[in-house]
Amino acid sequence: MPRRLLLVLGDQLSVDKGALAGADPERDVIVMAEVREEATYVRHNRHKIAFLFAAMRHFRDELRELGYEVIYFDLGAGLESIEEAVRRALGQCGAQEVRCCEPGEYRLLDAIRGWELPVACEIIEDDRFLVGHDAFAAWADGRKSLRMEYFYREVRRDYALLLASGGEPAGGRWNFDAENRSGWRGKATLPERVTPTRSAITREVLQLVEDAFPDHPGDLARFSYATTRAAAREELQFFLDHCLQDFGRYQDALAEESPWLFHSVISMYINVGLLDPLAVCNSVEERYRAGHCDIAAAEGFIRQVAGWREYVRGIYWLHMPGYEQLNALAAQRPLPDWFWTGDTDMRCLSRALQQTLELGYAHHIQRLMVIGNFCLLAGLDVQEVCDWYLAVYVDAFEWVELPNTLGMALHADNGVMASKPYAASGKYIQRQGNHCKDCRYTPSKTTGEKACPFNSLYWRFIHRHAQRWEKNPRMALALRNWRRKSHDEQAAILGWADSVCD
Ligand code: FAD
Ligand code: DLZ
Ligand code: SF4
């Protein structure tokens, strides 16, 4: 049998999937590499780079224990690109073919397709998802609109997730979203999160990243991510034991006191292969069946992983390349510099930005309804915003970041992802949490020094795209409310909105 070189990328750390499916330690050699190009194509948060390098090094050791020969280039080897690493490894091991699993970003897939290696290079489909490319394309085929809810029901059926007898949904409904919208009033006890122990490998990587990427964001003194499979499982266990029961209720909440609330903080582990998405869903369902959490919590969580996560991935590959260029609302205002410091008087925004930059994490409502909402209403440049999101979050890879940002948050894809924009005034943010009480602005005011900037920006957004909303019944109420205002009031709001942005 000819020797094969198996390429494993930093977000492909699954022992028996991807390029490693059916691998044989007798025959195959594995190559992994820390390279500058992947670390700098956007200004990645240092947490993201450190998490990936440390997890890669632990995975290398896991593979060696399984008997594999692993050629591992650390950053000190000075390699620029993945291609250079593959060429160097081929020179060392003399393999007669290369196999890799498709990357999660079109950018890199395109590059790999263009490699001119001395041996053949096979690219196989990523099998770490519940729904493959063909299955998603078949589901999407002929549908006028691709709504997540219908897709999600099929995934539930196909994987027998939360089903009662006869294939009906457990609890009698497919969706318990309506139960999952409580705001945060500081009433529930927040779980005390424990920082995973840092291994010698992780400590070494933290120092390396600190030294090698001085101008990237991220406060590594606060690094608290798991970097091994076992530690990632412990993080999941923590969520099941201490957060799941309250997850649904506070899923959409915003809190001054905590960056995490009752969220699982496991997206990074699922995305790089340290946790398996189906196993995660099954463990949540087990908790529900054992009576440890209610249906709204279990369904709310499984909808995110088996529904949204698979759905956005399907949308990405269905529409790439080309999706990344969309800018349906012609948003072109440059990203403000303070997106890299969090220095703004808008309390909700500064809290979300600061924790994002310092920790590489913000939960969904901060990403969508605080930061994303601001970008949408202010008309910030779509590509700049997407690059920012790709850089700052530990869990960000383009297959998941782009549809969520460009499609869901910025409504730049002509409504492929969402039938109406996720646009909201300060009242929504006030309802969902307790940031407003510590803010210099007031959510009940729309113009004047104390006015919450989200309010005038919201109305300007409705006004600017009024023609578009006329064709969208879901925006009819907002449009009617805007048109009910007097000419003078409209002019004052629009004038104030312009001053807010300048
Ligand atoms: P929880 O709230 O505990 O949710 C559980 C799990 O569900 C997550 O771990 C994740 O695997 C999955 N999930 C939930 N919502 C989504 C979603 N909309 N899309 C995909 N998976 C989802 N998620 C990423 O993994 N990477 C990104 O780069 C990313 N960028 C985003 C950008 C924007 C503008 C928005 C609105 C959302 C983005 N998300 C992204 C989705 C979501 O915000 C994160 O998955 C979630 O905040 C991760 O935190 P958690 O693990 O505590 O999630
Ligand atoms: C994000 C990232 C970073 C920062 N560094 C590396 C690296 O040095 N080596 C590597 O194999 N992968 C890295 N990654 C992850 C890749 O960027 C990722 O595989 C692609 O973006 C596709 O999802
Ligand atoms: Fe955010 Fe406006 Fe509330 Fe301030 S008043 S925290 S800017 S919503």
Coordinates of C-alpha atoms and ligand atoms in Angstrom, one line a residue:
M1 CA 0.0 0.0 0.0
P2 CA 1.5 3.4 -0.9
R3 CA 2.3 5.8 2.0
R4 CA -0.2 8.6 2.6
L5 CA 0.3 12.0 4.1
L6 CA -2.8 13.1 6.1
L7 CA -3.2 16.8 6.7
V8 CA -4.9 17.8 9.9
L9 CA -5.9 21.5 10.3
G10 CA -6.2 23.2 13.6
D11 CA -9.9 22.9 13.6
Q12 CA -10.0 19.2 12.6
L13 CA -9.0 17.5 15.9
S14 CA -11.2 14.4 15.6
V15 CA -9.4 11.1 16.0
D16 CA -11.6 9.0 13.7
K17 CA -13.1 11.6 11.4
G18 CA -12.1 13.9 8.5
A19 CA -8.7 13.1 7.1
L20 CA -8.2 10.5 9.8
A21 CA -11.3 8.4 9.0
G22 CA -10.1 4.9 8.3
A23 CA -6.4 6.0 8.9
D24 CA -3.8 3.3 9.6
P25 CA -0.8 4.0 11.7
E26 CA 1.2 1.4 9.7
R27 CA 0.6 3.2 6.5
D28 CA -0.2 6.8 7.1
V29 CA 1.9 9.8 8.3
I30 CA 0.1 12.9 9.7
V31 CA 1.2 16.5 9.3
M32 CA 0.1 19.4 11.4
A33 CA 1.5 22.9 11.4
E34 CA 1.3 26.2 13.2
V35 CA 1.8 28.7 10.4
R36 CA 1.8 32.5 10.2
E37 CA -0.6 32.8 7.3
E38 CA -3.4 31.1 9.2
A39 CA -2.7 33.1 12.4
T40 CA -2.7 36.5 10.7
Y41 CA -5.1 36.5 7.7
V42 CA -7.2 38.5 10.1
R43 CA -6.0 40.0 13.4
H44 CA -7.2 36.9 15.4
N45 CA -7.7 37.2 19.1
R46 CA -4.7 35.8 21.0
H47 CA -7.1 33.5 22.8
K48 CA -8.1 32.0 19.5
I49 CA -4.5 31.4 18.4
A50 CA -3.5 30.1 21.8
F51 CA -6.5 27.8 22.1
L52 CA -5.8 26.3 18.6
F53 CA -2.1 25.9 19.0
A54 CA -2.4 24.3 22.5
A55 CA -5.3 22.0 21.4
M56 CA -3.2 21.0 18.3
R57 CA -0.2 20.2 20.4
H58 CA -2.3 18.1 22.7
F59 CA -3.9 16.4 19.8
R60 CA -0.5 15.6 18.3
D61 CA 0.4 13.8 21.5
E62 CA -2.9 12.0 21.5
L63 CA -2.2 10.7 18.0
R64 CA 1.4 9.7 18.9
E65 CA 0.0 7.6 21.8
L66 CA -2.3 5.9 19.3
G67 CA 0.9 4.9 17.3
Y68 CA 0.8 7.5 14.5
E69 CA 3.9 9.1 13.1
V70 CA 3.1 12.9 13.3
I71 CA 5.2 15.5 11.6
Y72 CA 4.5 18.7 13.7
F73 CA 5.8 22.1 12.7
D74 CA 5.5 24.5 15.5
L75 CA 5.5 28.3 14.9
G76 CA 9.3 28.4 15.6
A77 CA 9.8 26.3 12.4
G78 CA 9.0 29.6 10.6
L79 CA 6.6 28.2 8.0
E80 CA 4.4 30.7 6.2
S81 CA 1.5 28.5 4.9
I82 CA -0.1 25.1 5.1
E83 CA 1.1 24.4 1.6
E84 CA 4.7 24.9 2.7
A85 CA 4.1 22.5 5.6
V86 CA 2.7 19.9 3.3
R87 CA 5.6 20.2 0.9
R88 CA 8.2 20.1 3.7
A89 CA 6.5 17.0 5.2
L90 CA 6.3 15.2 1.8
G91 CA 10.1 15.8 1.5
Q92 CA 10.6 14.2 4.9
C93 CA 8.4 11.2 4.7
G94 CA 8.3 10.4 0.9
A95 CA 4.5 9.7 0.9
Q96 CA 3.0 9.0 -2.5
E97 CA -0.3 10.8 -1.9
V98 CA -1.9 13.5 0.3
R99 CA -5.3 13.3 1.8
C100 CA -7.0 16.2 3.6
C101 CA -10.5 17.0 4.8
E102 CA -12.1 20.1 3.3
P103 CA -11.4 23.1 5.4
G104 CA -14.2 25.2 7.0
E105 CA -13.3 28.3 5.0
Y106 CA -13.7 28.7 1.2
R107 CA -10.5 30.8 1.2
L108 CA -8.4 27.8 2.2
L109 CA -10.4 25.2 0.1
D110 CA -9.7 27.4 -2.9
A111 CA -6.0 27.6 -2.0
I112 CA -5.7 23.8 -1.6
R113 CA -7.4 23.1 -4.9
G114 CA -4.7 25.3 -6.5
W115 CA -1.7 23.5 -4.9
E116 CA 0.6 22.0 -7.4
L117 CA 2.2 19.2 -5.3
P118 CA 4.5 16.5 -6.7
V119 CA 1.9 13.9 -5.6
A120 CA -1.9 13.7 -5.9
C121 CA -4.0 15.4 -3.2
E122 CA -7.4 14.1 -2.3
I123 CA -9.9 16.4 -0.6
I124 CA -12.7 14.6 1.3
E125 CA -15.9 15.9 2.7
D126 CA -16.0 16.9 6.3
D127 CA -18.1 14.2 8.1
R128 CA -18.3 15.9 11.5
F129 CA -21.7 17.4 10.8
L130 CA -25.2 15.9 11.1
V131 CA -26.1 17.0 7.6
G132 CA -23.8 16.6 4.6
H133 CA -23.6 19.0 1.6
D134 CA -25.8 16.8 -0.6
A135 CA -28.5 16.3 2.0
F136 CA -28.6 20.1 2.6
A137 CA -28.7 20.9 -1.1
A138 CA -31.5 18.3 -1.5
W139 CA -33.5 19.9 1.3
A140 CA -33.0 23.4 -0.1
D141 CA -33.8 22.4 -3.7
G142 CA -37.0 23.9 -5.0
R143 CA -37.8 25.7 -1.8
K144 CA -38.8 29.4 -2.0
S145 CA -37.4 30.2 1.4
L146 CA -35.0 28.3 3.5
R147 CA -36.4 28.6 7.0
M148 CA -34.3 27.1 9.8
E149 CA -37.4 25.8 11.6
Y150 CA -38.4 23.3 8.9
F151 CA -34.8 22.1 8.4
Y152 CA -34.5 21.6 12.1
R153 CA -37.6 19.4 12.4
E154 CA -36.1 17.1 9.7
V155 CA -32.8 16.9 11.6
R156 CA -34.7 16.0 14.8
R157 CA -36.6 13.3 13.0
D158 CA -33.5 11.9 11.2
Y159 CA -31.5 11.7 14.4
A160 CA -34.5 10.8 16.7
L161 CA -33.7 13.8 18.9
L162 CA -36.3 14.7 21.5
L163 CA -39.1 12.6 19.9
A164 CA -42.1 11.1 21.6
S165 CA -43.7 7.9 20.4
G166 CA -45.0 8.1 16.8
G167 CA -42.3 10.5 15.9
E168 CA -44.1 13.5 17.5
P169 CA -42.0 16.1 19.2
A170 CA -41.4 15.5 22.9
G171 CA -43.5 17.9 25.0
G172 CA -46.0 18.2 22.1
R173 CA -44.3 21.1 20.3
W174 CA -41.2 21.4 18.1
N175 CA -40.3 24.8 19.4
F176 CA -40.3 26.3 22.9
D177 CA -38.8 29.6 21.9
A178 CA -41.6 31.6 23.5
E179 CA -40.7 30.2 26.9
N180 CA -37.0 31.2 26.4
R181 CA -37.1 35.0 26.4
S182 CA -36.7 36.2 30.0
G183 CA -34.7 39.3 30.6
W184 CA -32.1 39.3 33.4
R185 CA -33.1 40.9 36.7
G186 CA -30.4 39.4 38.8
K187 CA -32.8 36.9 40.3
A188 CA -31.1 33.6 39.7
T189 CA -27.8 32.4 41.1
L190 CA -25.1 32.4 38.5
P191 CA -22.9 29.3 38.3
E192 CA -19.3 29.8 39.5
R193 CA -17.1 28.8 36.5
V194 CA -13.8 27.0 37.2
T195 CA -10.8 27.7 35.1
P196 CA -9.4 24.4 33.6
T197 CA -5.8 23.6 34.9
R198 CA -3.2 24.8 32.4
S199 CA -0.9 22.0 31.3
A200 CA 2.8 22.7 30.6
I201 CA 2.0 22.6 26.9
T202 CA -0.7 25.3 27.3
R203 CA 1.5 27.5 29.4
E204 CA 4.3 27.3 26.8
V205 CA 1.8 28.2 24.0
L206 CA 0.4 31.1 26.0
Q207 CA 3.9 32.6 26.3
L208 CA 4.6 31.9 22.6
V209 CA 1.5 33.7 21.5
E210 CA 2.0 36.6 23.9
D211 CA 5.5 37.1 22.4
A212 CA 4.6 36.4 18.7
F213 CA 1.4 38.4 18.3
P214 CA 1.9 41.6 20.3
D215 CA -0.6 43.7 18.3
H216 CA -3.5 41.2 18.4
P217 CA -6.3 41.6 20.9
G218 CA -6.8 39.3 23.9
D219 CA -5.8 39.3 27.6
L220 CA -4.1 35.9 28.0
A221 CA -3.8 36.3 31.7
R222 CA -7.5 35.5 31.6
F223 CA -7.2 32.4 29.3
S224 CA -9.7 29.9 30.6
Y225 CA -10.4 27.5 27.7
A226 CA -9.9 23.8 27.8
T227 CA -7.2 22.6 25.4
T228 CA -7.6 18.8 25.6
R229 CA -10.5 16.5 24.8
A230 CA -10.9 15.4 28.4
A231 CA -11.0 19.0 29.7
A232 CA -13.5 19.9 27.0
R233 CA -15.8 17.1 28.2
E234 CA -15.5 18.5 31.7
E235 CA -16.7 21.8 30.4
L236 CA -19.7 20.1 28.9
Q237 CA -20.3 18.3 32.1
F238 CA -20.2 21.6 34.0
F239 CA -22.8 23.0 31.7
L240 CA -25.1 20.0 32.1
D241 CA -24.7 20.1 35.9
H242 CA -24.9 23.8 36.6
C243 CA -26.4 25.7 33.6
L244 CA -28.7 23.7 31.5
Q245 CA -31.7 24.0 33.7
D246 CA -31.6 27.8 33.4
F247 CA -30.3 27.9 29.8
G248 CA -33.6 28.2 28.1
R249 CA -35.1 30.8 30.4
Y250 CA -32.0 33.2 30.1
Q251 CA -30.9 32.3 26.6
D252 CA -31.8 35.8 25.4
A253 CA -30.8 37.7 28.5
L254 CA -28.0 40.3 29.0
A255 CA -26.3 40.7 32.3
E256 CA -23.8 43.2 33.8
E257 CA -22.5 40.6 36.2
S258 CA -21.5 37.8 33.8
P259 CA -20.1 37.4 30.3
W260 CA -21.5 33.8 30.2
L261 CA -24.8 33.7 32.1
F262 CA -26.0 30.1 31.7
H263 CA -24.5 29.6 28.2
S264 CA -22.6 26.4 27.5
V265 CA -19.3 28.1 26.2
I266 CA -18.6 25.0 24.2
S267 CA -18.9 26.2 20.6
M268 CA -15.1 26.3 20.3
Y269 CA -14.8 22.7 21.3
I270 CA -17.4 21.5 18.9
N271 CA -16.0 23.6 16.1
V272 CA -12.5 22.1 16.4
G273 CA -13.6 18.5 17.0
L274 CA -12.9 18.2 20.7
L275 CA -16.7 17.6 21.2
D276 CA -19.1 15.8 18.9
P277 CA -22.3 17.7 18.1
L278 CA -24.6 14.7 18.2
A279 CA -23.1 13.4 21.4
V280 CA -23.6 16.8 23.0
C281 CA -27.3 16.8 21.9
N282 CA -27.7 13.3 23.2
S283 CA -26.3 14.2 26.6
V284 CA -28.7 17.1 26.9
E285 CA -31.6 14.8 25.9
E286 CA -30.5 12.3 28.6
R287 CA -30.7 15.1 31.2
Y288 CA -34.2 15.9 30.1
R289 CA -35.3 12.2 30.1
A290 CA -33.9 11.8 33.6
G291 CA -36.0 14.8 34.8
H292 CA -33.0 17.1 35.4
C293 CA -34.2 19.9 33.1
D294 CA -37.4 20.9 31.5
I295 CA -38.3 20.6 27.8
A296 CA -37.9 24.3 27.1
A297 CA -34.2 24.2 28.2
A298 CA -33.4 20.9 26.4
E299 CA -35.3 21.9 23.2
G300 CA -33.8 25.4 23.3
F301 CA -30.3 24.0 23.4
I302 CA -30.7 21.2 20.9
R303 CA -32.3 23.7 18.4
Q304 CA -29.0 25.7 18.6
V305 CA -26.7 22.7 17.9
A306 CA -28.8 20.4 15.7
G307 CA -30.7 23.3 14.1
W308 CA -28.9 26.6 13.8
R309 CA -25.4 25.2 13.7
E310 CA -26.1 22.8 10.9
Y311 CA -28.3 25.2 9.0
V312 CA -25.7 28.0 8.9
R313 CA -23.1 25.6 7.6
G314 CA -25.5 24.5 4.9
I315 CA -26.2 28.1 3.9
Y316 CA -22.5 28.9 3.8
W317 CA -21.6 26.1 1.4
L318 CA -24.7 26.4 -0.7
H319 CA -23.9 30.1 -1.4
M320 CA -20.1 30.1 -1.5
P321 CA -18.3 31.6 -3.3
G322 CA -20.2 34.9 -3.7
Y323 CA -22.0 35.1 -0.4
E324 CA -19.1 37.0 1.2
Q325 CA -19.6 39.8 -1.3
L326 CA -23.2 40.5 -0.6
N327 CA -24.2 43.9 0.8
A328 CA -27.9 44.2 0.2
L329 CA -28.4 47.3 2.3
A330 CA -25.3 49.0 0.8
A331 CA -23.7 49.5 4.2
Q332 CA -20.4 51.2 3.8
R333 CA -19.5 53.2 6.9
P334 CA -16.0 52.3 8.2
L335 CA -15.8 50.2 11.3
P336 CA -15.0 52.6 14.2
D337 CA -11.6 52.3 15.8
W338 CA -13.3 51.7 19.2
F339 CA -14.4 48.3 18.0
W340 CA -10.8 47.3 18.9
T341 CA -10.8 48.9 22.3
G342 CA -14.5 48.8 23.5
D343 CA -14.2 52.5 24.3
T344 CA -17.7 53.8 24.0
D345 CA -20.2 55.3 26.4
M346 CA -22.9 52.9 25.3
R347 CA -22.8 50.6 28.3
C348 CA -24.2 47.5 26.6
L349 CA -21.9 47.8 23.7
S350 CA -18.8 48.5 25.7
R351 CA -19.4 45.5 27.9
A352 CA -19.9 43.2 24.9
L353 CA -16.9 44.6 23.0
Q354 CA -14.6 44.5 26.0
Q355 CA -15.3 40.9 27.0
T356 CA -15.1 40.0 23.3
L357 CA -11.6 41.5 23.0
E358 CA -10.4 40.4 26.4
L359 CA -11.8 36.8 26.4
G360 CA -12.7 36.0 22.8
Y361 CA -16.2 35.2 23.8
A362 CA -19.6 36.9 23.8
H363 CA -22.9 35.0 23.9
H364 CA -25.5 35.0 21.1
I365 CA -27.6 38.0 22.2
Q366 CA -24.5 40.2 22.6
R367 CA -23.3 39.2 19.2
L368 CA -26.7 39.6 17.5
M369 CA -28.7 42.2 19.4
V370 CA -26.0 44.4 20.8
I371 CA -22.9 44.5 18.6
G372 CA -24.6 43.2 15.4
N373 CA -27.7 45.4 15.9
F374 CA -25.4 48.4 16.3
C375 CA -23.5 47.5 13.1
L376 CA -26.8 47.0 11.2
L377 CA -28.4 50.3 12.4
A378 CA -25.2 52.4 11.9
G379 CA -24.7 50.9 8.4
L380 CA -21.2 49.7 9.1
D381 CA -19.3 48.2 6.2
V382 CA -20.3 44.5 5.8
Q383 CA -16.9 43.1 4.9
E384 CA -15.2 45.0 7.7
V385 CA -17.7 43.8 10.2
C386 CA -17.4 40.2 9.0
D387 CA -13.6 40.3 9.2
W388 CA -13.9 41.7 12.7
Y389 CA -16.2 38.9 13.8
L390 CA -13.9 36.4 12.2
A391 CA -10.9 37.8 14.1
V392 CA -12.2 38.3 17.6
Y393 CA -14.1 35.1 18.7
V394 CA -12.3 31.9 19.7
D395 CA -15.0 29.9 17.9
A396 CA -14.9 31.8 14.7
F397 CA -14.4 30.0 11.4
E398 CA -16.0 31.4 8.3
W399 CA -18.5 28.6 7.7
V400 CA -20.3 29.6 10.9
E401 CA -19.2 33.2 11.3
L402 CA -20.2 34.5 7.9
P403 CA -23.9 33.4 7.7
N404 CA -24.4 34.5 11.3
T405 CA -22.9 37.9 10.7
L406 CA -23.6 38.8 7.1
G407 CA -26.9 37.0 6.9
M408 CA -28.4 37.0 10.4
A409 CA -27.0 40.2 12.0
L410 CA -26.5 42.5 9.0
H411 CA -29.3 41.3 6.8
A412 CA -26.9 41.7 3.9
D413 CA -28.0 38.6 2.0
N414 CA -31.4 39.7 0.8
G415 CA -33.2 37.7 3.4
V416 CA -31.7 34.3 2.7
M417 CA -31.1 33.7 6.5
A418 CA -33.8 35.8 8.1
S419 CA -37.2 37.0 6.8
K420 CA -36.8 40.3 8.7
P421 CA -33.8 42.1 10.0
Y422 CA -32.8 41.7 13.7
A423 CA -33.1 45.5 14.3
A424 CA -34.1 46.8 17.7
S425 CA -34.1 50.0 19.7
G426 CA -32.8 50.5 23.2
K427 CA -36.0 49.3 24.6
Y428 CA -35.3 45.7 23.6
I429 CA -31.8 45.9 25.3
Q430 CA -33.4 47.4 28.4
R431 CA -36.0 44.6 28.5
Q432 CA -33.5 41.9 28.2
G433 CA -31.1 42.9 30.9
N434 CA -29.6 45.4 33.3
H435 CA -27.0 47.4 31.3
C436 CA -29.1 50.5 31.0
K437 CA -29.1 51.4 34.7
D438 CA -25.3 51.9 34.5
C439 CA -25.4 53.8 31.2
R440 CA -25.0 57.5 30.6
Y441 CA -27.9 57.2 28.1
T442 CA -31.6 56.6 28.7
P443 CA -33.5 54.1 26.6
S444 CA -36.7 56.1 26.9
K445 CA -35.2 59.1 25.0
T446 CA -34.7 59.3 21.3
T447 CA -33.1 62.7 20.8
G448 CA -31.0 64.9 23.1
E449 CA -27.8 64.4 25.0
K450 CA -29.2 61.6 27.2
A451 CA -30.9 59.7 24.3
C452 CA -30.0 56.1 23.8
P453 CA -28.2 56.1 20.4
F454 CA -29.9 52.8 19.4
N455 CA -33.3 54.7 19.3
S456 CA -32.6 57.3 16.7
L457 CA -30.4 54.9 14.7
Y458 CA -33.3 52.4 14.7
W459 CA -35.7 54.9 13.2
R460 CA -33.2 56.1 10.6
F461 CA -32.7 52.5 9.6
I462 CA -36.5 52.0 9.2
H463 CA -36.6 55.3 7.2
R464 CA -33.6 54.6 5.0
H465 CA -34.8 51.3 3.7
A466 CA -38.6 52.1 3.8
Q467 CA -39.1 51.0 0.2
R468 CA -37.7 47.6 1.0
W469 CA -39.9 47.3 4.1
E470 CA -43.0 48.1 2.2
K471 CA -42.6 44.7 0.6
N472 CA -42.0 42.9 3.9
P473 CA -45.2 42.3 6.0
R474 CA -43.0 41.5 9.0
M475 CA -41.8 45.2 9.0
A476 CA -45.2 46.7 8.4
L477 CA -45.8 47.7 12.0
A478 CA -42.4 49.4 12.4
L479 CA -42.9 51.3 9.2
R480 CA -46.4 52.4 10.2
N481 CA -45.1 53.6 13.5
W482 CA -42.4 55.6 11.8
R483 CA -44.9 57.2 9.3
R484 CA -47.2 58.1 12.1
K485 CA -44.6 60.5 13.4
S486 CA -44.9 64.2 12.4
H487 CA -42.5 65.6 9.8
D488 CA -40.8 67.7 12.5
E489 CA -40.3 64.7 14.8
Q490 CA -38.9 62.6 11.9
A491 CA -36.5 65.4 10.9
A492 CA -35.3 65.8 14.5
I493 CA -34.7 62.0 14.9
L494 CA -32.9 61.7 11.6
G495 CA -30.8 64.7 12.4
W496 CA -29.9 63.3 15.8
A497 CA -29.1 59.9 14.3
D498 CA -26.6 61.5 12.0
S499 CA -24.9 63.3 14.8
V500 CA -24.7 60.1 16.8
C501 CA -22.7 58.4 14.1
D502 CA -20.3 61.3 13.3
Ligands
FAD1 P1 -24.8 28.5 23.6 O1 -25.7 29.7 23.7 O2 -24.6 27.7 24.9 O3 -25.4 27.5 22.5 C1 -25.1 26.2 22.4 C2 -24.4 25.8 21.1 O4 -25.3 26.0 20.0 C3 -23.2 26.7 20.8 O5 -22.1 26.2 21.5 C4 -23.1 26.5 19.3 O6 -22.4 25.3 18.9 C5 -24.5 26.3 18.8 N1 -25.1 27.6 18.3 C6 -25.9 28.4 18.9 N2 -26.3 29.4 18.1 C7 -25.7 29.2 16.9 C8 -25.7 29.8 15.6 N3 -26.4 30.9 15.4 N4 -24.9 29.3 14.7 C9 -24.2 28.2 14.9 N5 -24.1 27.6 16.1 C10 -24.9 28.0 17.1 N6 -20.9 30.7 16.5 C11 -19.7 30.1 16.3 O7 -19.5 28.9 16.6 N7 -18.7 30.8 15.6 C12 -18.9 32.0 15.2 O8 -17.9 32.6 14.6 C13 -20.1 32.7 15.4 N8 -20.3 33.9 15.0 C14 -21.5 34.6 15.3 C15 -21.7 35.9 14.8 C16 -22.9 36.5 15.0 C17 -23.1 37.9 14.5 C18 -23.9 35.8 15.7 C19 -25.3 36.5 15.9 C20 -23.8 34.5 16.1 C21 -22.5 33.9 15.9 N9 -22.3 32.6 16.4 C22 -21.1 31.9 16.1 C23 -23.4 31.8 17.0 C24 -23.5 31.9 18.5 O9 -23.5 33.2 18.9 C25 -22.3 31.1 19.2 O10 -22.3 29.8 18.7 C26 -22.5 31.1 20.7 O11 -22.6 32.4 21.2 C27 -21.4 30.3 21.3 O12 -21.5 30.4 22.7 P2 -22.0 29.1 23.5 O13 -21.1 27.9 23.2 O14 -22.0 29.5 25.0 O15 -23.4 28.9 23.0
DLZ2 C1 -7.4 29.7 12.9 C2 -6.1 29.0 12.8 C3 -5.0 29.5 13.3 C4 -5.0 30.8 14.0 N1 -3.8 28.9 13.1 C5 -3.8 27.7 12.4 C6 -2.5 27.1 12.2 O1 -1.5 27.6 12.4 N2 -2.6 25.9 11.6 C7 -3.7 25.3 11.2 O2 -3.7 24.2 10.7 N3 -4.9 25.9 11.4 C8 -4.9 27.1 12.0 N4 -6.1 27.8 12.2 C9 -7.3 27.1 11.7 C10 -7.5 27.3 10.2 O3 -7.5 28.7 9.9 C11 -8.8 26.7 9.7 O4 -8.5 25.3 9.5 C12 -9.3 27.2 8.4 O5 -9.6 28.6 8.6 C13 -10.5 26.5 8.0 O6 -11.6 26.5 8.9
SF4_3 FE1 -27.3 50.3 25.6 FE2 -29.0 52.4 25.2 FE3 -29.2 50.9 27.4 FE4 -27.1 52.5 27.1 S1 -29.3 53.1 27.3 S2 -27.1 50.4 27.9 S3 -26.8 52.4 24.9 S4 -29.5 50.2 25.3

